Coordinates of C-alpha atoms in Angstrom, one line a residue:
M1 CA 76.5 17.3 4.8
N2 CA 73.3 15.9 4.4
K3 CA 72.6 12.4 5.6
K4 CA 73.5 9.8 2.7
E5 CA 76.6 11.5 2.9
I6 CA 77.2 10.1 6.4
K7 CA 79.3 7.0 6.3
K8 CA 80.7 7.0 9.6
V9 CA 79.8 8.3 12.9
V10 CA 81.6 8.2 16.7
L11 CA 79.0 8.4 19.5
A12 CA 79.5 9.2 22.8
Y13 CA 78.1 6.3 24.4
S14 CA 77.4 5.8 28.3
G15 CA 74.9 2.1 27.8
G16 CA 72.8 4.2 29.2
L17 CA 69.1 5.0 28.2
D18 CA 69.3 7.2 25.6
T19 CA 72.5 6.2 24.1
S20 CA 71.3 2.2 24.1
I21 CA 68.8 3.5 21.4
I22 CA 71.1 6.1 19.6
I23 CA 72.7 3.0 17.9
P24 CA 69.8 1.3 16.4
W25 CA 68.1 5.0 15.5
L26 CA 71.4 6.0 13.8
K27 CA 71.3 3.5 11.3
E28 CA 67.4 3.3 10.7
N29 CA 68.1 7.5 10.4
Y30 CA 71.2 7.4 8.7
N31 CA 71.6 5.1 6.2
N32 CA 72.5 2.0 7.9
C33 CA 75.9 3.7 8.7
E34 CA 78.4 2.1 11.0
V35 CA 78.2 3.0 14.2
I36 CA 81.6 3.5 16.5
A37 CA 80.4 3.5 20.4
V38 CA 83.2 5.0 22.9
S39 CA 82.6 5.2 26.6
A40 CA 84.8 7.1 28.7
D41 CA 85.8 5.7 32.3
V42 CA 85.6 8.9 34.4
G43 CA 85.0 6.3 37.7
Q44 CA 81.7 5.4 36.7
G45 CA 83.1 1.5 38.3
T46 CA 80.0 -1.6 37.5
E47 CA 78.1 1.1 35.1
L48 CA 80.8 -0.2 32.3
D49 CA 80.2 -3.4 32.7
G50 CA 78.8 -5.9 29.5
L51 CA 78.9 -2.6 27.2
E52 CA 81.1 -4.1 24.2
E53 CA 78.2 -6.7 24.5
K54 CA 75.5 -4.6 24.4
A55 CA 77.1 -1.8 21.9
I56 CA 78.0 -4.7 19.3
K57 CA 75.1 -6.7 19.5
T58 CA 72.5 -3.6 18.9
G59 CA 74.4 -2.3 15.8
A60 CA 77.9 -0.8 16.8
S61 CA 80.8 -1.4 14.7
K62 CA 83.0 -1.4 17.5
L63 CA 83.7 -0.1 21.1
Y64 CA 86.4 2.1 22.4
I65 CA 86.6 2.0 26.7
E66 CA 88.9 4.6 26.9
D67 CA 90.4 5.1 30.9
L68 CA 90.1 8.7 31.5
K69 CA 90.4 8.7 35.6
K70 CA 93.6 10.0 35.9
E71 CA 93.3 12.4 33.2
F72 CA 90.0 13.6 34.6
V73 CA 91.4 14.5 38.2
D74 CA 95.2 15.8 37.6
D75 CA 93.6 18.4 34.7
Y76 CA 89.7 19.0 35.5
I77 CA 89.2 18.2 38.8
F78 CA 92.1 19.5 40.5
P79 CA 92.1 22.9 39.0
T80 CA 88.8 23.2 39.7
L81 CA 89.4 22.4 43.3
K82 CA 92.1 24.8 43.1
A83 CA 90.2 27.7 42.2
N84 CA 87.6 26.9 45.1
A85 CA 85.1 27.4 42.2
V86 CA 81.2 26.6 43.2
Y87 CA 78.3 26.9 40.8
E88 CA 75.7 28.6 42.9
G89 CA 77.6 28.4 46.1
D90 CA 76.2 24.5 46.3
Y91 CA 76.9 22.4 43.0
L92 CA 81.2 21.2 43.1
L93 CA 80.0 20.5 39.0
G94 CA 80.5 17.0 38.9
T95 CA 79.1 16.7 35.2
S96 CA 79.9 20.2 34.2
F97 CA 84.1 19.1 34.3
A98 CA 83.8 15.8 33.2
R99 CA 81.9 16.6 29.4
P100 CA 85.2 18.7 28.3
V101 CA 87.9 15.2 28.5
I102 CA 85.4 12.7 27.4
A103 CA 84.8 15.3 24.3
K104 CA 88.0 15.7 23.7
R105 CA 88.6 11.8 23.7
I106 CA 86.3 11.2 21.0
V107 CA 87.0 13.8 18.8
E108 CA 91.0 11.9 18.8
I109 CA 89.1 9.2 18.0
A110 CA 86.7 10.5 15.5
R111 CA 89.8 11.6 13.9
A112 CA 91.5 8.2 13.8
E113 CA 88.6 6.7 12.6
G114 CA 87.8 8.8 9.8
A115 CA 84.5 10.0 11.0
D116 CA 82.1 11.5 9.5
A117 CA 80.2 12.8 12.5
I118 CA 80.2 12.8 16.1
C119 CA 76.9 11.7 17.8
H120 CA 76.0 12.5 21.7
G121 CA 72.7 11.6 23.8
C122 CA 72.4 15.1 25.6
T123 CA 68.5 16.6 25.4
G124 CA 68.2 19.8 23.8
K125 CA 66.7 21.2 27.3
G126 CA 70.1 20.8 29.2
N127 CA 73.6 21.8 29.3
D128 CA 75.5 18.7 28.5
Q129 CA 75.1 19.4 24.8
V130 CA 76.6 22.8 24.9
R131 CA 79.2 21.0 27.0
F132 CA 79.9 18.3 24.4
E133 CA 79.6 20.7 21.4
V134 CA 81.2 23.5 22.4
T135 CA 84.3 21.1 23.1
I136 CA 83.8 19.0 19.9
K137 CA 84.2 23.2 18.3
A138 CA 87.5 23.3 20.4
F139 CA 89.5 20.4 18.4
A140 CA 87.0 19.9 15.4
P141 CA 85.2 23.0 14.3
D142 CA 83.8 21.3 11.0
M143 CA 82.6 18.0 12.5
K144 CA 78.8 17.4 11.8
I145 CA 77.4 16.3 15.1
I146 CA 74.4 14.9 15.5
A147 CA 71.9 15.1 18.6
P148 CA 68.7 12.8 18.0
W149 CA 67.1 14.3 21.0
R150 CA 66.8 17.5 18.4
E151 CA 65.8 15.4 15.6
W152 CA 63.8 12.4 16.3
D153 CA 59.3 12.3 17.7
I154 CA 60.8 10.8 21.0
K155 CA 59.0 13.2 23.1
S156 CA 59.7 11.6 26.8
R157 CA 62.0 8.9 28.7
D158 CA 58.8 6.8 28.4
E159 CA 58.5 7.0 24.5
E160 CA 62.5 6.3 25.0
I161 CA 61.6 2.6 27.3
D162 CA 59.3 1.8 24.6
Y163 CA 61.2 2.2 21.8
A164 CA 63.7 0.2 23.4
E165 CA 61.4 -2.9 24.4
A166 CA 60.5 -2.5 20.4
H167 CA 63.8 -2.8 19.5
N168 CA 64.4 -5.7 22.0
I169 CA 67.6 -3.5 23.6
P170 CA 68.5 -4.3 27.2
L171 CA 68.0 -1.9 30.3
K172 CA 69.3 -1.8 33.6
I173 CA 66.4 1.1 34.7
N174 CA 62.6 0.7 34.8
R175 CA 59.8 3.5 34.6
E176 CA 59.2 3.2 38.4
T177 CA 63.5 3.7 39.2
N178 CA 63.9 6.0 36.2
Y179 CA 65.8 8.6 37.4
S180 CA 68.1 10.3 35.5
K181 CA 71.6 10.1 36.5
D182 CA 74.8 10.8 36.4
K183 CA 77.6 9.1 37.7
N184 CA 81.7 9.3 37.7
L185 CA 84.5 9.1 40.2
W186 CA 83.7 12.5 42.0
H187 CA 79.6 13.1 41.7
L188 CA 76.4 10.9 40.9
S189 CA 73.5 13.3 40.4
H190 CA 69.7 12.5 40.6
E191 CA 66.9 13.9 38.5
G192 CA 63.4 13.7 37.3
L193 CA 60.8 11.5 38.9
D194 CA 59.6 13.0 42.6
L195 CA 62.6 15.6 42.4
E196 CA 61.3 17.0 39.1
D197 CA 58.5 19.3 42.6
P198 CA 61.2 21.3 44.3
A199 CA 58.5 20.4 47.6
N200 CA 59.0 16.9 47.1
E201 CA 62.0 15.8 50.3
P202 CA 64.5 13.2 49.0
Q203 CA 64.1 9.4 49.8
Y204 CA 67.9 9.3 51.4
N205 CA 66.8 6.9 53.5
K206 CA 64.8 4.8 50.9
P207 CA 67.3 1.5 50.3
G208 CA 69.1 2.2 46.5
F209 CA 68.3 5.9 46.7
L210 CA 71.8 6.8 47.5
E211 CA 74.5 4.7 45.5
M212 CA 77.9 6.9 46.7
G213 CA 77.2 7.1 51.3
V214 CA 74.4 7.4 53.3
S215 CA 72.0 9.7 54.7
P216 CA 73.4 11.6 57.9
E217 CA 70.9 10.0 60.0
M218 CA 72.3 6.4 59.5
A219 CA 76.3 7.2 59.7
P220 CA 78.0 5.9 62.8
D221 CA 77.6 7.6 65.9
K222 CA 81.0 8.2 66.5
P223 CA 83.7 10.6 63.9
T224 CA 86.0 9.9 61.7
Y225 CA 89.5 11.9 61.4
V226 CA 91.3 12.5 58.3
K227 CA 94.5 14.7 57.7
I228 CA 94.7 15.6 54.3
S229 CA 97.6 17.0 52.8
F230 CA 98.4 19.6 49.9
E231 CA 101.4 20.6 47.9
K232 CA 100.3 23.7 46.1
G233 CA 97.1 23.7 46.4
V234 CA 96.6 19.6 44.7
P235 CA 96.0 17.3 47.3
V236 CA 98.8 14.8 47.8
A237 CA 98.5 12.1 50.8
L238 CA 95.5 11.4 53.1
D239 CA 97.0 10.2 57.3
G240 CA 100.6 11.0 56.0
V241 CA 100.7 8.4 53.2
K242 CA 101.7 9.7 49.5
T243 CA 98.8 8.3 47.9
D244 CA 98.0 9.2 44.1
S245 CA 95.4 11.4 43.0
V246 CA 92.6 9.2 41.8
A247 CA 93.4 6.7 44.9
I248 CA 92.5 10.1 47.2
V249 CA 89.1 11.0 45.3
E250 CA 88.4 7.4 46.3
K251 CA 89.1 7.2 49.2
L252 CA 87.9 10.1 50.7
N253 CA 84.4 9.2 48.6
E254 CA 84.8 5.8 50.7
L255 CA 85.3 7.6 54.2
G256 CA 82.8 10.5 52.9
G257 CA 80.1 8.5 52.1
A258 CA 79.8 6.7 55.1
N259 CA 79.6 9.6 57.3
G260 CA 76.9 10.9 55.3
I261 CA 79.1 13.5 53.8
G262 CA 78.4 15.4 51.0
L263 CA 74.1 15.7 50.2
A264 CA 73.2 18.3 48.3
D265 CA 69.7 19.4 46.8
L266 CA 69.2 22.6 44.9
V267 CA 67.7 24.5 42.2
E268 CA 70.2 25.6 39.5
N269 CA 69.9 28.0 36.8
R270 CA 70.7 25.9 33.4
L271 CA 72.7 27.7 30.7
V272 CA 69.6 27.0 28.6
G273 CA 67.4 29.3 30.6
M274 CA 65.3 27.1 33.1
K275 CA 65.6 26.0 36.7
S276 CA 66.4 22.5 37.3
R277 CA 66.7 20.7 40.5
G278 CA 69.0 18.4 41.0
V279 CA 70.3 16.4 44.0
Y280 CA 74.3 15.1 43.9
E281 CA 76.4 13.1 46.8
T282 CA 80.0 14.3 46.6
P283 CA 81.2 12.8 49.2
G284 CA 84.6 13.5 48.4
G285 CA 85.0 16.0 47.0
T286 CA 83.0 17.9 49.4
I287 CA 85.8 16.9 51.5
L288 CA 88.8 18.6 49.8
Y289 CA 87.1 21.6 49.3
K290 CA 86.5 22.2 52.6
A291 CA 90.0 20.8 53.7
H292 CA 91.5 23.4 50.8
K293 CA 89.3 26.5 51.4
V294 CA 90.6 25.7 55.7
L295 CA 94.6 26.1 54.3
E296 CA 94.2 28.8 52.3
T297 CA 93.0 31.0 55.7
I298 CA 96.1 30.7 56.9
T299 CA 98.6 30.8 54.0
L300 CA 97.1 33.3 51.1
D301 CA 96.8 37.2 52.1
R302 CA 93.6 39.3 52.9
D303 CA 93.1 40.8 49.7
T304 CA 94.6 37.5 47.3
Q305 CA 91.9 35.4 49.1
H306 CA 89.0 38.0 49.2
Y307 CA 89.5 38.5 45.2
K308 CA 90.1 34.8 44.5
E309 CA 86.4 34.5 45.9
L310 CA 85.1 36.9 42.9
V311 CA 87.9 34.7 40.6
A312 CA 86.2 31.3 41.9
S313 CA 82.7 32.7 41.0
K314 CA 84.0 33.3 37.1
F315 CA 85.3 30.4 37.1
A316 CA 83.0 28.3 38.4
E317 CA 80.3 29.8 35.7
L318 CA 82.8 29.1 32.3
V319 CA 83.1 25.5 33.9
Y320 CA 79.1 24.9 34.5
N321 CA 78.6 26.6 30.6
G322 CA 80.9 24.3 29.0
L323 CA 83.6 26.8 28.1
W324 CA 86.4 24.9 29.5
F325 CA 88.5 25.3 26.4
T326 CA 88.5 29.0 26.4
P327 CA 91.3 32.0 26.6
L328 CA 89.4 32.9 29.7
R329 CA 89.5 30.1 32.0
E330 CA 92.9 29.7 30.9
A331 CA 93.8 32.7 31.9
L332 CA 91.9 32.8 34.9
S333 CA 93.9 28.9 36.2
A334 CA 97.2 30.5 35.1
F335 CA 95.9 33.8 37.9
V336 CA 94.9 30.5 40.9
D337 CA 98.0 28.9 40.1
K338 CA 100.3 31.8 41.1
T339 CA 98.1 31.7 44.6
Q340 CA 97.9 28.5 45.6
E341 CA 102.5 28.6 45.5
T342 CA 101.9 28.9 49.1
V343 CA 99.2 26.3 49.7
T344 CA 101.0 24.3 51.2
G345 CA 100.3 22.0 54.6
D346 CA 98.3 20.0 56.8
V347 CA 94.5 20.0 57.0
T348 CA 92.9 17.7 59.8
L349 CA 89.0 16.8 59.7
K350 CA 86.3 15.7 61.5
L351 CA 83.6 13.5 59.8
Y352 CA 80.2 13.5 61.8
K353 CA 76.8 12.5 60.6
G354 CA 76.9 14.6 57.7
N355 CA 79.0 17.7 59.2
L356 CA 82.6 18.2 58.1
I357 CA 84.3 20.5 61.3
N358 CA 87.7 21.3 61.4
A359 CA 90.2 19.5 64.0
G360 CA 93.1 21.5 62.4
V361 CA 95.5 23.1 60.4
T362 CA 99.1 23.8 60.1
S363 CA 101.7 25.2 56.6
P364 CA 105.2 26.3 56.5
Y365 CA 104.2 29.3 54.8
S366 CA 101.3 30.1 57.6
L367 CA 100.7 33.9 57.6
Y368 CA 98.6 33.5 60.9
D369 CA 101.1 35.3 64.1
E370 CA 99.8 34.2 67.3
E371 CA 102.0 36.5 68.5
I372 CA 100.5 39.4 66.9
A373 CA 96.7 37.9 67.4
T374 CA 96.4 36.8 70.9
F375 CA 94.5 38.2 73.2
D376 CA 97.6 38.7 76.2
E377 CA 100.2 40.8 76.6
D378 CA 102.2 41.2 73.6
E379 CA 105.0 43.4 72.6
V380 CA 104.7 43.3 69.1
Y381 CA 100.7 45.4 68.3
D382 CA 100.3 48.8 69.7
Q383 CA 97.2 49.1 70.4
K384 CA 97.0 52.9 70.7
D385 CA 97.7 53.4 67.2
A386 CA 94.6 52.0 65.9
E387 CA 93.2 55.4 67.0
G388 CA 94.8 57.2 64.1
F389 CA 94.6 54.0 61.6
I390 CA 90.6 54.7 62.3
N391 CA 90.4 58.1 62.1
L392 CA 92.1 57.9 58.6
F393 CA 90.2 55.2 57.3
G394 CA 87.0 56.4 59.1
L395 CA 87.9 60.3 57.0
P396 CA 85.5 59.8 54.2
V397 CA 82.2 58.4 56.5
A398 CA 82.7 61.7 59.0
V399 CA 83.3 64.5 55.8
L400 CA 79.9 63.0 54.6
A401 CA 78.3 63.2 57.7
K402 CA 79.5 66.9 58.0
N403 CA 78.1 67.6 54.8
K404 CA 74.8 66.2 55.4
I405 CA 74.5 68.6 58.9
K406 CA 75.7 71.5 57.3
N407 CA 73.2 71.1 53.9
A408 CA 70.2 69.9 56.2
D409 CA 70.3 73.4 58.5

């Protein structure tokens, strides 16, 4: 399909720097095509304010604002939480699993609108282009995809600002505070500017840098306690009060942010091959991951718990790489769901100056037996049995040692 054949384009529209200039750019470069903007509400809050007026003024024919928060939490965040999936040990996948839910809805709207193409503002260096496009292919394999960053002559964010100023497009940023950010209900990411040098410490205490909370130094001197209740691996209540899934994340963001919880500074390996430094705020998510993992320590048997750690690593890799809608991810989720049948109970955590401290865990399915584990006298564990066990367990080691001695003579 050539440019002249494209009459209607659906644009993934955030109202940020990239997508703000894409609307006029599309009209200039694609034969004055109709541009329909779609903004997905995945919990970015005030970033959605005034978007409709802005989109229309810059050339869009209409703007859809789709509330996807509950779908995002129930169908993407919590399945990933149940897997304990963390990318490279630190990244809680906030941007990664937001892309599939957005792209899926954009395809639905593009189909309904009879669009010829879908456009996104992801750069040619990032992971998001893969996440968006692989999801689009999963639901509309023949849909034309337009990625301006892979087409236009603009080479930097400064040049994007130049373009915006030349076209009278209002921006909420300036050249000095132009971090690349992504915000949703789960997290906020910061990239660019001074963060591009891993030698630079993030400016956590600089006013305006952190948006979801405070640095540990600025957190209160008094700890906060929170009890999280799970049913089959899913958070269902806070401090004994049944709560909606979205509200649970929002409340834990509030508590975690106030106590300096959930800051991560890492250099990660992007799918496209480069290393990238980012700073992430994930206050509520960090609390939920900790609580869920604590509960699993008493509700999963040893072999399942250990094998699930391997699954978690692969699950995180799939999510990070944009492979949510694939047979392997679905199969791993089926395995995870089976492991969660007994992950029910309550976990109490103490939040204090960036730290999450265990303060108690209970479950009706607990495998922890105090009578067996005690250091005091008991009648259920015969310590003499350990000798025979060790002899059999260590037999291969002993045979190998004897063989080495014999061949050394």
